mmCIF file of C-alpha atoms and ligand atoms in Angstrom:
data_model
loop_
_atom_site.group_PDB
_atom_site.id
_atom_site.type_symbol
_atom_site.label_atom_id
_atom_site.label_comp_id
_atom_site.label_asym_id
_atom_site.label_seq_id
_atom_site.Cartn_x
_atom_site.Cartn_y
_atom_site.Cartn_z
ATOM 1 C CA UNK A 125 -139.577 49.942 208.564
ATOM 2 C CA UNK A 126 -137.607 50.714 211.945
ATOM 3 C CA UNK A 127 -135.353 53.244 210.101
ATOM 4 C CA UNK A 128 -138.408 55.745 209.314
ATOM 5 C CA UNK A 129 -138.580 56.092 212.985
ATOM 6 C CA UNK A 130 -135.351 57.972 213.145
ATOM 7 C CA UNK A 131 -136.135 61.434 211.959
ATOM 8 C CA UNK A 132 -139.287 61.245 213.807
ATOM 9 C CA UNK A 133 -137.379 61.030 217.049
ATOM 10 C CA UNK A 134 -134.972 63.194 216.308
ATOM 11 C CA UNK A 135 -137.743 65.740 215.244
ATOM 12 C CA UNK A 136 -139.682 65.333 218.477
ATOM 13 C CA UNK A 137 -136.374 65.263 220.253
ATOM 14 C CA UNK A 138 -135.685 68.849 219.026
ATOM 15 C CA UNK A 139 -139.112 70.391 219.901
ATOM 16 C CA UNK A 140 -139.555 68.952 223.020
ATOM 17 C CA UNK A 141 -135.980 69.355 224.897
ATOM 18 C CA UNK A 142 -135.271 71.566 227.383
ATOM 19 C CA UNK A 143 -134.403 74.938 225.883
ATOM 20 C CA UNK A 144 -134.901 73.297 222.178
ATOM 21 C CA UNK A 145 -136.056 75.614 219.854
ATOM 22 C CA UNK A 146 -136.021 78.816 222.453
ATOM 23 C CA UNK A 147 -133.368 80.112 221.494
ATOM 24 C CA UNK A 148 -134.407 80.413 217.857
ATOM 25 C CA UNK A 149 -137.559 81.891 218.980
ATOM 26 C CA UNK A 150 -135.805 84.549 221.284
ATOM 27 C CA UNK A 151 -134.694 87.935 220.164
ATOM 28 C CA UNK A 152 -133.350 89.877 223.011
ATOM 29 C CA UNK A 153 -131.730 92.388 220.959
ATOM 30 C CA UNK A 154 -135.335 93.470 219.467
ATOM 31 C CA UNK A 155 -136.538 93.134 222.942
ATOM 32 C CA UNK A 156 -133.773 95.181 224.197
ATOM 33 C CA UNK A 157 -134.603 97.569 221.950
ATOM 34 C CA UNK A 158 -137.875 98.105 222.403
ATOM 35 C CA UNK A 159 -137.945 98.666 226.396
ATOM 36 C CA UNK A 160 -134.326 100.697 226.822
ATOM 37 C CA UNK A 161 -135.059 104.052 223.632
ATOM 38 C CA UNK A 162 -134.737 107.415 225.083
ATOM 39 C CA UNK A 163 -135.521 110.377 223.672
ATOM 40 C CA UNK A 164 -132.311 112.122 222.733
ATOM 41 C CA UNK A 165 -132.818 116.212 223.422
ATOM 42 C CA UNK A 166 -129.117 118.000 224.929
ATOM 43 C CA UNK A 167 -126.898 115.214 224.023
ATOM 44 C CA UNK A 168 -126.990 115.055 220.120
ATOM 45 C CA UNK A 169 -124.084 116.185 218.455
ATOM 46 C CA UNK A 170 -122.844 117.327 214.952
ATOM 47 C CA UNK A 171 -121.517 114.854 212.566
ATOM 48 C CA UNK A 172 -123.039 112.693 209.311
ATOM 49 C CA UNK A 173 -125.958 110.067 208.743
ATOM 50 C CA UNK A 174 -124.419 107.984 205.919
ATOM 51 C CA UNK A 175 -126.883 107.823 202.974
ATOM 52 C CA UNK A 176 -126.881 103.625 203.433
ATOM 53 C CA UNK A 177 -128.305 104.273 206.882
ATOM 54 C CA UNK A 178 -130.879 106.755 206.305
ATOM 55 C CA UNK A 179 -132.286 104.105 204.006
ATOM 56 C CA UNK A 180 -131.998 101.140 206.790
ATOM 57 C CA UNK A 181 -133.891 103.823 208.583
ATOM 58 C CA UNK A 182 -136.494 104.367 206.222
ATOM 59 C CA UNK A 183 -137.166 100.298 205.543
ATOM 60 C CA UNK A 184 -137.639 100.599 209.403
ATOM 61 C CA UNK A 185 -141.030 102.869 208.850
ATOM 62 C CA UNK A 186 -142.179 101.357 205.505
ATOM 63 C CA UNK A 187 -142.111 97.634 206.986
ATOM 64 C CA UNK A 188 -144.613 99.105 209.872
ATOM 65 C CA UNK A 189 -147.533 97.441 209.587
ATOM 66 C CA UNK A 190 -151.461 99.522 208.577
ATOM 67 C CA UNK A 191 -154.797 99.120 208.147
ATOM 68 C CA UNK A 192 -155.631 96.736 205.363
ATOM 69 C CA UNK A 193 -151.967 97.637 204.587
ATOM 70 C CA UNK A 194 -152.800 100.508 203.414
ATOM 71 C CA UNK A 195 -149.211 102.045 203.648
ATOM 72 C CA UNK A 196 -150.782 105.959 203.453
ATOM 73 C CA UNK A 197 -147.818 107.419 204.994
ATOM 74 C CA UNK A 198 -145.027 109.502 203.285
ATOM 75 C CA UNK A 199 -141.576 109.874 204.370
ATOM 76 C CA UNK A 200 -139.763 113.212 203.997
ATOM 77 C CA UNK A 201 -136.156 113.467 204.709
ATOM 78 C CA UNK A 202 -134.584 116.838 205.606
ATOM 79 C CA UNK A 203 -130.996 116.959 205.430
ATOM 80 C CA UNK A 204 -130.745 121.013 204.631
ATOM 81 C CA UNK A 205 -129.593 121.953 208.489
ATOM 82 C CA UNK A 206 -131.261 125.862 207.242
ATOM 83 C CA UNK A 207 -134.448 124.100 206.535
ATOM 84 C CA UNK A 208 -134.385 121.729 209.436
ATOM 85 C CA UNK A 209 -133.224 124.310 211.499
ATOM 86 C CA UNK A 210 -136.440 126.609 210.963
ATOM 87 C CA UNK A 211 -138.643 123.583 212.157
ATOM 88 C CA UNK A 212 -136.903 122.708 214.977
ATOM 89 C CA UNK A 213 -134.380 125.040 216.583
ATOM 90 C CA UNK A 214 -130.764 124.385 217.863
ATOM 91 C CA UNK A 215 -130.071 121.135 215.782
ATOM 92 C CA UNK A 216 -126.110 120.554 215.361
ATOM 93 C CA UNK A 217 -125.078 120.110 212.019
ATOM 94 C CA UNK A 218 -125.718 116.582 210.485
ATOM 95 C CA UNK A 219 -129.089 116.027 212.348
ATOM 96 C CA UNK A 220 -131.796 115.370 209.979
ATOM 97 C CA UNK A 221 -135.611 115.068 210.048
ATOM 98 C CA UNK A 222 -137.930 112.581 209.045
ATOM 99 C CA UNK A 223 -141.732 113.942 208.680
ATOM 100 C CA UNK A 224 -144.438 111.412 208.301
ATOM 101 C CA UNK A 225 -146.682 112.658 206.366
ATOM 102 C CA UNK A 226 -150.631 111.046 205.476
ATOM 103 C CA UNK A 227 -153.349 112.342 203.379
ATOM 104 C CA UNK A 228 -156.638 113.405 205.494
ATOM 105 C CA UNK A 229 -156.656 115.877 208.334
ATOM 106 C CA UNK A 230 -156.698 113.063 211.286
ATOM 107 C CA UNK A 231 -160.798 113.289 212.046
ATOM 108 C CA UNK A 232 -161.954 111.741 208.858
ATOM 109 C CA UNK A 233 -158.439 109.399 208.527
ATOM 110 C CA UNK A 234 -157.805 107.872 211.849
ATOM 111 C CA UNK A 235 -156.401 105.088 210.852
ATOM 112 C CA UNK A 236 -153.710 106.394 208.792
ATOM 113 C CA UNK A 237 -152.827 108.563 211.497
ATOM 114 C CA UNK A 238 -152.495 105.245 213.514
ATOM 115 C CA UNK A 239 -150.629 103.837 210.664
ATOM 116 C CA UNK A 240 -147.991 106.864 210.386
ATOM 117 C CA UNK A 241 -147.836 106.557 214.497
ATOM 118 C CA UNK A 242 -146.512 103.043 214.184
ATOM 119 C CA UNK A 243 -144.096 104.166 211.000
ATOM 120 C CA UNK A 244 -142.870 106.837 212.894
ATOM 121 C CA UNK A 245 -142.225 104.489 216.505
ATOM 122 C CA UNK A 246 -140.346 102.445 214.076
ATOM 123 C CA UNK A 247 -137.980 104.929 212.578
ATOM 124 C CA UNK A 248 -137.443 106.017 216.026
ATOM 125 C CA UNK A 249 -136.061 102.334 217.195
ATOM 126 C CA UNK A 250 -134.475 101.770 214.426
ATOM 127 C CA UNK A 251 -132.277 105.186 214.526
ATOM 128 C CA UNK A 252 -130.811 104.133 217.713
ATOM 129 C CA UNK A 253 -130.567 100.085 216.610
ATOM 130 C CA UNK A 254 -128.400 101.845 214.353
ATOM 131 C CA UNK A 255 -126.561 103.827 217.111
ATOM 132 C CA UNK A 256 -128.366 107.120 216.684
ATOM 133 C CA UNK A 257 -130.493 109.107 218.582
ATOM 134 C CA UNK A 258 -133.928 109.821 217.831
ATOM 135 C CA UNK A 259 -136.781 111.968 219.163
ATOM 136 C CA UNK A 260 -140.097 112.089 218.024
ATOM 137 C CA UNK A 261 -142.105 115.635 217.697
ATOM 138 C CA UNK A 262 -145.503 116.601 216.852
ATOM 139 C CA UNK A 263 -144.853 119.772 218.422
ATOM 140 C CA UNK A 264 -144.377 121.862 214.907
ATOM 141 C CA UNK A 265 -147.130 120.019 212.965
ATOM 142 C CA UNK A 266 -149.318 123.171 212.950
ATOM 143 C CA UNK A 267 -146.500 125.094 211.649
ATOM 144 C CA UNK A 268 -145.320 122.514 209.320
ATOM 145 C CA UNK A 269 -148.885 122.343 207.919
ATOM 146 C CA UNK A 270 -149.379 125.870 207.744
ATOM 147 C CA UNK A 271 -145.740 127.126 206.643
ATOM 148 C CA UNK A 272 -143.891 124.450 204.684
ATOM 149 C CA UNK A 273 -145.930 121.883 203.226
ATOM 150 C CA UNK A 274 -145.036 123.601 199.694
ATOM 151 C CA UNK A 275 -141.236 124.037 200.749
ATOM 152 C CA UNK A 276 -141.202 120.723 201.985
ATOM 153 C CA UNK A 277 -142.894 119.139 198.790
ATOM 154 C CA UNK A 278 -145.031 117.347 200.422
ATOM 155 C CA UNK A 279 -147.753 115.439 198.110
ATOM 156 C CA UNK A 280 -150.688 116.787 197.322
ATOM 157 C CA UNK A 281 -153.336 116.280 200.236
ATOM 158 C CA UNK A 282 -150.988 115.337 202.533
ATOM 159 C CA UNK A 283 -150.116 116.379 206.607
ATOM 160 C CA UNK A 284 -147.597 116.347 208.566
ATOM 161 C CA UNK A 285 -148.202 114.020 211.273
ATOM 162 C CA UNK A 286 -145.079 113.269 213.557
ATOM 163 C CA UNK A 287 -141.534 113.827 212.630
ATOM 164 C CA UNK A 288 -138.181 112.194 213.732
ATOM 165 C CA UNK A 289 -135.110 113.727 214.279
ATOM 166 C CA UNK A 290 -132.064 111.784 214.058
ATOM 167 C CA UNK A 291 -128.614 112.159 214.489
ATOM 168 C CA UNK A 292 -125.310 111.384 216.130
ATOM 169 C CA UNK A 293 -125.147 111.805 219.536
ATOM 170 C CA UNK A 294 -122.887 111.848 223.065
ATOM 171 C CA UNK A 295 -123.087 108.714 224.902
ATOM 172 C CA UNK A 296 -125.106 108.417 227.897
ATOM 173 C CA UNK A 297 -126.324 106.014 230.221
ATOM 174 C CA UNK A 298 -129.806 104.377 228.258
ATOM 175 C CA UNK A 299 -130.829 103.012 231.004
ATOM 176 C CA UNK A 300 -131.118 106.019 233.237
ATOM 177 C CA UNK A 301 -131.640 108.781 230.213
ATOM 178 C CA UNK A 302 -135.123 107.717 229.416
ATOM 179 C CA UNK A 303 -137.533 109.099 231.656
ATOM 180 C CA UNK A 304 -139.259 107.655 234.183
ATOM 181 C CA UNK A 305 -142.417 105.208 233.257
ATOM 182 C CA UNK A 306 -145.730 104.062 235.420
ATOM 183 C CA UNK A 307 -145.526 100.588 236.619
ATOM 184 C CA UNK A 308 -147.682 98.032 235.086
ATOM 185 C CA UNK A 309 -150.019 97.772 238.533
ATOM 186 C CA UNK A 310 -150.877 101.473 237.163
ATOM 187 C CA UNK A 311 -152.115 100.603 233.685
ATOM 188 C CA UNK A 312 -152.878 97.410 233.264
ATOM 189 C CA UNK A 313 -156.506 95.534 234.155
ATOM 190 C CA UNK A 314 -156.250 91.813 234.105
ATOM 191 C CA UNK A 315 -160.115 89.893 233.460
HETATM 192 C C1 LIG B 570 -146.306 111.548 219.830
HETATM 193 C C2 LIG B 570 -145.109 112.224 220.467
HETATM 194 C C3 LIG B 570 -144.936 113.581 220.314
HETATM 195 C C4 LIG B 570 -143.815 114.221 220.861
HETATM 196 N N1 LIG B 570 -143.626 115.551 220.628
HETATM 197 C C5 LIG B 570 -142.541 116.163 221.126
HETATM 198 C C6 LIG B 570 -142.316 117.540 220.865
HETATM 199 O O1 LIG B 570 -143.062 118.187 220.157
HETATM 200 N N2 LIG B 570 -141.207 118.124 221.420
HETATM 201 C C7 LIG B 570 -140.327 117.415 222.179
HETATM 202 O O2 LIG B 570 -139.330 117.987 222.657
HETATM 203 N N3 LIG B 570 -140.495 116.083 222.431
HETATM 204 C C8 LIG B 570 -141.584 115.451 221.919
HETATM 205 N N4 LIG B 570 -141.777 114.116 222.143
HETATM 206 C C9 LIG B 570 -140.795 113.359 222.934
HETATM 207 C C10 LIG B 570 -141.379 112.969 224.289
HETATM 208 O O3 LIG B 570 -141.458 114.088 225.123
HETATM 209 C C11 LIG B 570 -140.531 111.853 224.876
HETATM 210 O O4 LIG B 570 -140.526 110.772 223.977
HETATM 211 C C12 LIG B 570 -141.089 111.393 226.200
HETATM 212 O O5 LIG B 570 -141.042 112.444 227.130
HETATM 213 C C13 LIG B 570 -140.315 110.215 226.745
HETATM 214 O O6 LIG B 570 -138.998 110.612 226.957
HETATM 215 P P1 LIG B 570 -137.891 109.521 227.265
HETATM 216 O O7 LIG B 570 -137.795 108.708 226.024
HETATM 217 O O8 LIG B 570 -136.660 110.301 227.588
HETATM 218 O O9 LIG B 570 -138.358 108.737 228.415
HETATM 219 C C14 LIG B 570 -142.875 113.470 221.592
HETATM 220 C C15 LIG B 570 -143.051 112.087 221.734
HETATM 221 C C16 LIG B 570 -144.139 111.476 221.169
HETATM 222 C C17 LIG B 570 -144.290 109.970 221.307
#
């Protein structure tokens, strides 16, 4: 009888010690992701996006979560620097872009266009988890909607919502690149 105490002890001994299963819990890199991105603008640079990470990239935005999981979004990868080029000027050669595209127009879809927001925030981490840098822009959606949809093949019914470009860049200081933020005492209402 006394020996089925063991593992019970040791159990409780595990969940309840000092610092016990913290660490398990705690994910600083993910953390440390999340609060130090900045938007990369004058400091990318030419060079390559391996195929293998364009894909890690991609997981990134189909793993974001939706609406009844819905998953509307679409996932365009340019990699033709003319084409990108025409979308968004004065990209070095390598950068690509990823447009999220959703079917519905954004007034009779909101959701989705929540759903492709969070898909396209997690391409954008996940470009520089990989060592990238990343900017988001929804700047050229009416132009993309208007102008290359058909060039773009993008599916039938679909929009453009957000796009992310991605490529290599110069290092520089994360921690001071990103611009500044409000403070929480700004934005946040405790009840
Ligand atoms: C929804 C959204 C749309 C954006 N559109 C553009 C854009 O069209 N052009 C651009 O240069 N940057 C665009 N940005 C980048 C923001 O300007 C940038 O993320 C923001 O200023 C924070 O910069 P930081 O990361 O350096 O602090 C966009 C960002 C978001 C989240």
């Amino acid at each position: 009888m006394k020996k089925s105490f063991l593992p019970v002890f040791v159990l409780a001994a595990l969940l309840f010690a000092p610092g016990g299963l913290e660490a398990q819990e705690l994910n600083q890199a993910a953390y440390d992701n999340i609060i130090t991105h900045y938007a990369a603008r004058n400091n990318f640079i030419s060079g390559t996006i391996s195929r293998g990470d364009i894909e890690k990239i991609l997981v990134a935005g189909l793993r974001a979560p939706s609406a009844s999981n819905r998953q509307p979004w679409h996932f365009t990868v340019v990699q033709n620097s003319a084409l990108a080029g025409r979308i968004v000027s004065g990209m070095p050669d390598g950068n690509i872009l990823i447009v999220v595209s959703s079917s519905g127009d954004g007034r009779t879809n909101g959701p989705a266009i929540l759903d492709c927001g969070l898909a396209t925030e997690s391409i954008y981490l996940a470009a520089q988890a990989l060592g990238y840098g990343s900017r988001i822009y929804t700047g050229p959606m009416n132009t993309v909607n208007s102008q290359f949809k058909a060039e773009l093949g993008l599916p039938a019914g679909h929009n453009a919502v957000a796009l992310v470009r991605v490529g290599r860049v110069q290092k520089i200081d994360a921690a001071s690149a990103a611009s500044a933020r409000k403070s929480l005492g700004d934005i946040v209402t405790y009840k």
